[in-house]
Amino acid sequence: MSKVYNFSAGPATLPEEVLKEAQMELLEYGGSGMSVMEMSHRSGSFKKIIDEAEADFRELAGIPEHYKVLFLQGGASLQFAMIPMNLMKNRVADYIVTGQWAKKAYQEAAKYGKANKIASSEDKTFSYIPDCSDLQISKDADYVYICENNTIYGTKFHKLPDTKGKLLVSDVSSCFLSEPIDIEKYGIMYGGVQKNIGPAGMVIAVVREDLITGDVLEGTPTMMNYKTHADAGSMYNTPNTYCIYMCGKVFKWLKKMGGLEVMKARNEEKAKILYDFLDASSLFQGTVVKEDRSLMNVPFITGNEELDAKFVKEAAAAGLVNLKGHRSVGGMRASIYNAMPKAGVEALVAFMTQFEKENR
Ligand SMILES: *Cc1c(COP(=O)(O)O)cnc(C)c1O
């Protein structure tokens, strides 16, 4: 294998098995005589692909019938607007701002109604998750919004906020299918698939059926009404057919791996290798409060910008790529999603050990 270990935050590494299968089927899928890319989304072959993808996703994540699973376009960012357009009946929503993505969602919602920032960790560069056990939830809030795993800062809600009975809406882009899901705790859970599931260009939104009323804010485009897509089985217009096909393959891979309990254990094991190293290192350190650490995105620094840059450069030369931190925080970040093998994390730690010896 000549491939590198790719620690990109997204688009991110995909299971090699899945890529190989897609390669084999690139020119001709099944007995269809054509590539999935060339196929009508109304064809029988594609119908089977999307139906199986949805069924496998439901099985993996334990999604019951009264939640709709929608395959949408526009990225996670379009959901920042689609959520208030569909849910803000009272034009009030509460936002917990734990990073850039949550902040963008909060700012977008403010265009449609009163968005309240009820908690934030911006005072310490989003390096922790605020205490959300007894927040001032607005009486008339239509929902409470969180970004569950903060891709840029490497924090994760290990305990969901107490929404005091209000609907919880969660952006799970960077932790989607990394551990078992208890969907009944959410009104809407959604995520862009390019972090932990598939190629870029699609969002999966899991929406409780009773929230899909079609009664949306005035002026909401047809394409941004959940009902449009729910009624049409995600095929109101041409969906991202190839992405659905690829995600479907990843769902089958996850099932073969043993499902989300197994993925959680694997992810914990991988993250522990890296965090244990960081905690013991005299050169590198993690940037996040320990109890709020993400299993998926691990930011770290040396405390010296020049040394950080040297590290990123030398690591890339050694086949460990995309370790540069987000432009807003600097330092390094290793994204170790489902598809990153344990061997990749071990190779990173071995390289860091060597780098530490040479640069102390
Ligand atoms: C990457 C990311 C987004 C933005 O995704 P796009 O698909 O580029 O719009 C939103 N939220 C989180 C948590 C992310 O990691």
Short mmCIF file of C-alpha atoms and ligand atoms in Angstrom, two decimals:
data_model
loop_
_atom_site.label_atom_id
_atom_site.label_comp_id
_atom_site.label_asym_id
_atom_site.label_seq_id
_atom_site.Cartn_x
_atom_site.Cartn_y
_atom_site.Cartn_z
CA MET A 1 0.00 0.00 0.00
CA SER A 2 1.50 3.26 -1.08
CA LYS A 3 -1.23 5.45 0.29
CA VAL A 4 -0.56 7.98 3.03
CA TYR A 5 -2.34 8.19 6.35
CA ASN A 6 -4.71 11.09 5.83
CA PHE A 7 -5.64 12.99 9.00
CA SER A 8 -7.80 15.54 7.17
CA ALA A 9 -10.85 16.91 9.01
CA GLY A 10 -12.93 16.58 5.86
CA PRO A 11 -13.30 15.53 3.18
CA ALA A 12 -11.57 12.73 5.00
CA THR A 13 -10.16 9.26 4.70
CA LEU A 14 -12.52 6.49 3.54
CA PRO A 15 -12.22 2.75 4.17
CA GLU A 16 -9.81 1.29 1.61
CA GLU A 17 -12.10 -1.69 1.07
CA VAL A 18 -14.91 0.64 0.07
CA LEU A 19 -12.74 2.53 -2.40
CA LYS A 20 -11.58 -0.72 -3.98
CA GLU A 21 -15.13 -1.97 -4.39
CA ALA A 22 -16.14 1.32 -5.97
CA GLN A 23 -13.16 1.06 -8.29
CA MET A 24 -14.23 -2.39 -9.42
CA GLU A 25 -17.74 -1.17 -10.10
CA LEU A 26 -16.74 2.15 -11.61
CA LEU A 27 -17.36 1.25 -15.24
CA GLU A 28 -20.23 -1.11 -14.74
CA TYR A 29 -22.48 -1.53 -11.75
CA GLY A 30 -24.06 -4.94 -11.33
CA GLY A 31 -25.41 -6.08 -14.68
CA SER A 32 -26.60 -2.60 -15.60
CA GLY A 33 -24.06 -1.96 -18.35
CA MET A 34 -23.24 1.46 -16.93
CA SER A 35 -21.62 3.32 -14.07
CA VAL A 36 -23.72 4.43 -11.09
CA MET A 37 -22.78 7.95 -12.18
CA GLU A 38 -24.54 7.46 -15.50
CA MET A 39 -27.70 5.94 -14.13
CA SER A 40 -31.12 7.58 -13.92
CA HIS A 41 -32.08 8.23 -10.34
CA ARG A 42 -35.51 6.85 -11.29
CA SER A 43 -34.07 3.52 -12.49
CA GLY A 44 -34.66 0.25 -10.71
CA SER A 45 -30.93 -0.18 -10.12
CA PHE A 46 -30.65 3.15 -8.35
CA LYS A 47 -33.88 2.66 -6.42
CA LYS A 48 -32.30 -0.46 -4.95
CA ILE A 49 -29.13 1.48 -4.04
CA ILE A 50 -30.96 4.26 -2.18
CA ASP A 51 -33.43 1.91 -0.47
CA GLU A 52 -30.61 -0.30 0.77
CA ALA A 53 -28.58 2.70 1.91
CA GLU A 54 -31.49 3.98 3.97
CA ALA A 55 -32.30 0.55 5.40
CA ASP A 56 -28.67 -0.09 6.38
CA PHE A 57 -28.37 3.36 7.94
CA ARG A 58 -31.57 2.81 9.93
CA GLU A 59 -30.37 -0.57 11.12
CA LEU A 60 -26.91 0.73 12.13
CA ALA A 61 -28.16 3.80 13.95
CA GLY A 62 -31.35 2.24 15.29
CA ILE A 63 -33.67 4.75 13.63
CA PRO A 64 -37.37 3.91 14.15
CA GLU A 65 -40.15 4.48 11.61
CA HIS A 66 -41.33 7.76 13.13
CA TYR A 67 -38.08 9.45 12.10
CA LYS A 68 -37.50 10.31 8.45
CA VAL A 69 -34.05 9.84 6.96
CA LEU A 70 -33.35 12.47 4.31
CA PHE A 71 -30.41 12.58 1.89
CA LEU A 72 -29.99 16.30 1.15
CA GLN A 73 -27.59 18.60 -0.63
CA GLY A 74 -26.19 22.01 0.28
CA GLY A 75 -23.81 20.78 2.95
CA ALA A 76 -24.25 21.01 6.70
CA SER A 77 -24.17 24.78 6.18
CA LEU A 78 -27.52 24.86 4.38
CA GLN A 79 -29.10 23.17 7.40
CA PHE A 80 -28.13 26.25 9.42
CA ALA A 81 -30.96 28.01 7.55
CA MET A 82 -33.24 25.06 6.85
CA ILE A 83 -33.63 24.30 10.56
CA PRO A 84 -35.04 27.71 11.57
CA MET A 85 -37.12 27.89 8.37
CA ASN A 86 -38.82 24.63 9.31
CA LEU A 87 -38.91 24.80 13.10
CA MET A 88 -39.09 28.44 14.20
CA LYS A 89 -42.85 28.68 14.65
CA ASN A 90 -42.46 31.13 17.57
CA ARG A 91 -39.43 32.69 15.92
CA VAL A 92 -37.33 31.92 19.00
CA ALA A 93 -34.51 29.40 19.39
CA ASP A 94 -31.73 28.80 21.92
CA TYR A 95 -28.17 28.15 20.75
CA ILE A 96 -25.23 26.72 22.65
CA VAL A 97 -22.16 28.13 20.97
CA THR A 98 -19.18 25.79 21.32
CA GLY A 99 -17.26 26.61 18.16
CA GLN A 100 -17.26 28.15 14.69
CA TRP A 101 -19.93 25.83 13.28
CA ALA A 102 -22.35 26.42 16.13
CA LYS A 103 -21.66 30.14 15.85
CA LYS A 104 -22.42 30.14 12.15
CA ALA A 105 -25.66 28.26 12.79
CA TYR A 106 -26.57 30.77 15.51
CA GLN A 107 -25.84 33.74 13.24
CA GLU A 108 -27.90 32.22 10.44
CA ALA A 109 -30.87 31.58 12.74
CA ALA A 110 -30.77 35.22 13.81
CA LYS A 111 -31.88 36.11 10.28
CA TYR A 112 -35.20 34.35 10.85
CA GLY A 113 -36.05 35.11 14.43
CA LYS A 114 -34.71 35.66 17.91
CA ALA A 115 -31.68 33.42 18.35
CA ASN A 116 -30.51 33.36 21.97
CA LYS A 117 -26.98 32.39 22.84
CA ILE A 118 -27.72 30.60 26.11
CA ALA A 119 -24.19 29.26 26.68
CA SER A 120 -20.80 29.63 25.05
CA SER A 121 -17.19 28.60 25.51
CA GLU A 122 -15.77 31.35 23.34
CA ASP A 123 -14.11 32.97 26.40
CA LYS A 124 -11.48 30.21 26.34
CA THR A 125 -11.19 29.69 22.57
CA PHE A 126 -13.85 26.97 22.65
CA SER A 127 -11.53 24.61 24.52
CA TYR A 128 -14.30 23.18 26.71
CA ILE A 129 -18.01 22.38 26.77
CA PRO A 130 -20.00 24.65 29.09
CA ASP A 131 -22.08 23.19 31.90
CA CYS A 132 -25.48 22.60 30.32
CA SER A 133 -27.23 20.94 33.24
CA ASP A 134 -29.34 23.95 34.23
CA LEU A 135 -29.50 26.53 31.48
CA GLN A 136 -31.88 29.44 31.09
CA ILE A 137 -33.94 27.85 28.35
CA SER A 138 -36.31 30.37 26.78
CA LYS A 139 -39.95 29.65 27.58
CA ASP A 140 -41.05 30.02 23.99
CA ALA A 141 -37.97 28.47 22.34
CA ASP A 142 -38.87 26.31 19.35
CA TYR A 143 -35.74 24.25 19.87
CA VAL A 144 -32.31 24.11 21.52
CA TYR A 145 -29.37 23.77 19.14
CA ILE A 146 -25.96 22.20 19.67
CA CYS A 147 -22.97 21.18 17.60
CA GLU A 148 -22.23 17.86 19.24
CA ASN A 149 -18.62 17.37 18.17
CA ASN A 150 -16.62 20.50 17.49
CA THR A 151 -14.45 19.60 14.53
CA ILE A 152 -12.14 22.60 14.73
CA TYR A 153 -11.56 22.69 18.50
CA GLY A 154 -11.75 18.97 19.32
CA THR A 155 -14.45 19.07 21.98
CA LYS A 156 -17.47 16.81 22.31
CA PHE A 157 -20.69 16.88 24.34
CA HIS A 158 -20.29 13.65 26.30
CA LYS A 159 -23.56 14.48 28.01
CA LEU A 160 -26.41 16.16 26.16
CA PRO A 161 -27.75 19.45 27.57
CA ASP A 162 -30.87 19.46 29.68
CA THR A 163 -33.26 21.20 27.28
CA LYS A 164 -36.06 21.21 29.87
CA GLY A 165 -38.43 19.53 27.52
CA LYS A 166 -37.58 21.56 24.43
CA LEU A 167 -36.69 19.92 21.17
CA LEU A 168 -32.98 19.19 20.72
CA VAL A 169 -31.38 19.81 17.32
CA SER A 170 -27.84 18.56 16.83
CA ASP A 171 -25.14 18.92 14.20
CA VAL A 172 -23.24 15.63 14.34
CA SER A 173 -21.18 16.13 11.15
CA SER A 174 -17.88 15.11 12.69
CA CYS A 175 -19.08 12.31 14.99
CA PHE A 176 -21.78 10.73 12.83
CA LEU A 177 -21.91 6.94 13.32
CA SER A 178 -18.79 7.01 15.52
CA GLU A 179 -20.77 5.54 18.42
CA PRO A 180 -24.30 4.26 19.10
CA ILE A 181 -27.10 6.82 18.67
CA ASP A 182 -30.10 7.36 20.91
CA ILE A 183 -32.24 9.15 18.36
CA GLU A 184 -35.27 9.54 20.63
CA LYS A 185 -33.36 12.28 22.48
CA TYR A 186 -33.37 14.44 19.36
CA GLY A 187 -35.89 16.25 17.22
CA ILE A 188 -33.40 16.58 14.40
CA MET A 189 -29.94 15.10 14.08
CA TYR A 190 -28.02 15.95 10.95
CA GLY A 191 -24.55 15.84 9.56
CA GLY A 192 -22.53 16.41 6.44
CA VAL A 193 -21.22 13.03 5.35
CA GLN A 194 -17.75 14.15 4.24
CA LYS A 195 -16.28 13.88 7.75
CA ASN A 196 -17.08 10.40 8.92
CA ILE A 197 -19.18 8.67 6.27
CA GLY A 198 -18.59 9.35 2.60
CA PRO A 199 -17.52 11.80 -0.09
CA ALA A 200 -18.48 15.49 0.11
CA GLY A 201 -21.77 16.78 -1.21
CA MET A 202 -24.47 15.37 1.00
CA VAL A 203 -26.11 15.75 4.38
CA ILE A 204 -28.12 13.11 6.16
CA ALA A 205 -30.91 14.65 8.23
CA VAL A 206 -32.83 12.45 10.62
CA VAL A 207 -36.03 14.32 11.39
CA ARG A 208 -38.83 13.31 13.74
CA GLU A 209 -41.91 12.84 11.60
CA ASP A 210 -44.21 15.17 13.53
CA LEU A 211 -41.81 18.07 12.85
CA ILE A 212 -42.31 17.70 9.12
CA THR A 213 -45.53 19.64 8.80
CA GLY A 214 -44.88 21.66 5.67
CA ASP A 215 -45.88 24.67 7.78
CA VAL A 216 -42.67 26.65 7.29
CA LEU A 217 -41.65 30.30 7.51
CA GLU A 218 -43.09 32.46 4.77
CA GLY A 219 -40.83 32.62 1.76
CA THR A 220 -39.08 29.30 2.45
CA PRO A 221 -37.96 27.84 -0.88
CA THR A 222 -39.57 24.55 -1.89
CA MET A 223 -36.14 22.90 -1.78
CA MET A 224 -35.66 23.96 1.83
CA ASN A 225 -38.88 22.52 3.14
CA TYR A 226 -38.25 19.14 4.80
CA LYS A 227 -41.69 18.01 3.64
CA THR A 228 -40.67 18.36 0.00
CA HIS A 229 -37.90 15.82 0.48
CA ALA A 230 -39.72 13.58 2.95
CA ASP A 231 -42.70 13.20 0.61
CA ALA A 232 -40.43 12.41 -2.34
CA GLY A 233 -38.14 9.92 -0.60
CA SER A 234 -35.17 12.31 -1.04
CA MET A 235 -35.84 12.35 -4.79
CA TYR A 236 -37.82 15.55 -5.32
CA ASN A 237 -35.00 16.58 -7.61
CA THR A 238 -31.93 14.64 -8.71
CA PRO A 239 -30.13 13.58 -5.54
CA ASN A 240 -26.38 13.14 -5.21
CA THR A 241 -26.60 9.63 -6.60
CA TYR A 242 -22.93 8.71 -6.46
CA CYS A 243 -22.57 9.96 -2.90
CA ILE A 244 -25.60 7.94 -1.81
CA TYR A 245 -24.01 4.89 -3.43
CA MET A 246 -20.70 5.49 -1.62
CA CYS A 247 -22.37 6.12 1.74
CA GLY A 248 -24.32 2.92 1.23
CA LYS A 249 -21.05 1.05 0.83
CA VAL A 250 -19.70 2.62 4.03
CA PHE A 251 -22.86 1.55 5.91
CA LYS A 252 -22.27 -2.01 4.76
CA TRP A 253 -18.63 -1.74 5.85
CA LEU A 254 -19.73 -0.49 9.28
CA LYS A 255 -22.17 -3.38 9.61
CA LYS A 256 -19.43 -5.82 8.66
CA MET A 257 -17.11 -4.25 11.23
CA GLY A 258 -19.70 -5.10 13.89
CA GLY A 259 -21.79 -1.95 14.12
CA LEU A 260 -21.59 1.20 16.21
CA GLU A 261 -20.75 -0.39 19.59
CA VAL A 262 -17.67 -1.90 17.96
CA MET A 263 -16.81 1.39 16.24
CA LYS A 264 -17.08 3.21 19.57
CA ALA A 265 -14.67 0.78 21.23
CA ARG A 266 -12.26 1.09 18.28
CA ASN A 267 -12.48 4.87 18.34
CA GLU A 268 -11.86 4.97 22.09
CA GLU A 269 -8.85 2.74 21.71
CA LYS A 270 -7.38 4.87 18.90
CA ALA A 271 -8.00 8.17 20.70
CA LYS A 272 -6.48 6.81 23.92
CA ILE A 273 -3.23 5.99 22.14
CA LEU A 274 -2.91 9.60 21.00
CA TYR A 275 -4.17 11.30 24.18
CA ASP A 276 -1.99 9.12 26.42
CA PHE A 277 1.00 10.14 24.36
CA LEU A 278 0.06 13.84 24.53
CA ASP A 279 -0.43 13.68 28.31
CA ALA A 280 3.02 12.16 28.81
CA SER A 281 4.86 14.27 26.23
CA SER A 282 7.23 17.04 27.24
CA LEU A 283 6.99 18.66 23.81
CA PHE A 284 3.39 18.23 22.61
CA GLN A 285 0.22 19.05 24.46
CA GLY A 286 -3.50 18.77 23.81
CA THR A 287 -5.49 22.01 23.77
CA VAL A 288 -8.79 20.80 25.21
CA VAL A 289 -10.09 20.27 28.74
CA LYS A 290 -9.66 16.52 29.36
CA GLU A 291 -13.25 15.61 30.16
CA ASP A 292 -14.54 17.25 26.97
CA ARG A 293 -12.11 15.69 24.52
CA SER A 294 -13.37 14.47 21.18
CA LEU A 295 -12.66 10.94 19.98
CA MET A 296 -12.61 12.19 16.39
CA ASN A 297 -10.62 15.44 16.20
CA VAL A 298 -7.49 15.81 18.30
CA PRO A 299 -5.85 19.26 18.27
CA PHE A 300 -2.38 19.66 19.76
CA ILE A 301 0.49 22.14 19.87
CA THR A 302 4.15 22.40 20.78
CA GLY A 303 3.75 25.97 21.97
CA ASN A 304 6.16 27.16 19.29
CA GLU A 305 4.70 28.09 15.91
CA GLU A 306 7.88 27.44 13.99
CA LEU A 307 8.22 24.01 15.53
CA ASP A 308 4.55 23.30 14.71
CA ALA A 309 5.19 24.17 11.06
CA LYS A 310 8.30 21.99 11.00
CA PHE A 311 6.33 19.12 12.48
CA VAL A 312 3.54 19.39 9.90
CA LYS A 313 6.07 19.49 7.07
CA GLU A 314 8.20 16.57 8.27
CA ALA A 315 5.14 14.47 9.12
CA ALA A 316 3.82 14.97 5.58
CA ALA A 317 7.17 13.88 4.18
CA ALA A 318 6.82 10.73 6.30
CA GLY A 319 3.37 9.98 4.82
CA LEU A 320 1.29 11.47 7.65
CA VAL A 321 -0.65 14.19 5.89
CA ASN A 322 -3.13 16.98 6.61
CA LEU A 323 -2.06 17.48 10.22
CA LYS A 324 -2.11 21.27 10.09
CA GLY A 325 -4.62 22.75 12.53
CA HIS A 326 -7.59 24.80 11.34
CA ARG A 327 -6.54 28.25 10.14
CA SER A 328 -8.45 29.84 13.02
CA VAL A 329 -6.51 28.03 15.76
CA GLY A 330 -3.13 27.01 14.33
CA GLY A 331 -1.04 24.14 15.71
CA MET A 332 -1.92 20.64 14.64
CA ARG A 333 -5.06 18.55 14.44
CA ALA A 334 -5.33 14.84 13.82
CA SER A 335 -8.77 13.75 12.66
CA ILE A 336 -9.12 10.07 13.42
CA TYR A 337 -12.56 9.14 12.13
CA ASN A 338 -14.03 5.64 11.78
CA ALA A 339 -12.00 4.89 8.66
CA MET A 340 -8.62 5.76 10.19
CA PRO A 341 -7.00 2.45 11.11
CA LYS A 342 -5.32 1.99 14.49
CA ALA A 343 -2.06 1.54 12.57
CA GLY A 344 -2.40 5.14 11.35
CA VAL A 345 -2.60 6.48 14.90
CA GLU A 346 0.30 4.26 15.96
CA ALA A 347 2.37 5.56 13.05
CA LEU A 348 1.57 9.13 14.08
CA VAL A 349 2.56 8.53 17.70
CA ALA A 350 5.78 6.80 16.61
CA PHE A 351 6.60 9.81 14.45
CA MET A 352 5.80 12.25 17.27
CA THR A 353 8.02 10.28 19.64
CA GLN A 354 10.90 10.51 17.21
CA PHE A 355 10.25 14.21 16.52
CA GLU A 356 10.21 14.93 20.24
CA LYS A 357 13.61 13.26 20.70
CA GLU A 358 15.10 15.30 17.88
CA ASN A 359 13.61 18.65 18.85
CA ARG A 360 13.60 18.83 22.60
C1 LIG B 1 -17.57 20.58 8.34
C2 LIG B 1 -18.66 20.95 9.27
C3 LIG B 1 -19.73 21.76 8.86
C4 LIG B 1 -19.82 22.38 7.48
O1 LIG B 1 -20.06 21.43 6.53
P1 LIG B 1 -20.34 21.80 5.00
O2 LIG B 1 -20.82 20.50 4.46
O3 LIG B 1 -19.04 22.26 4.42
O4 LIG B 1 -21.36 22.87 4.97
C5 LIG B 1 -20.73 22.03 9.78
N1 LIG B 1 -20.69 21.52 11.02
C6 LIG B 1 -19.67 20.75 11.44
C7 LIG B 1 -19.67 20.22 12.83
C8 LIG B 1 -18.62 20.44 10.58
O5 LIG B 1 -17.61 19.67 11.02
#
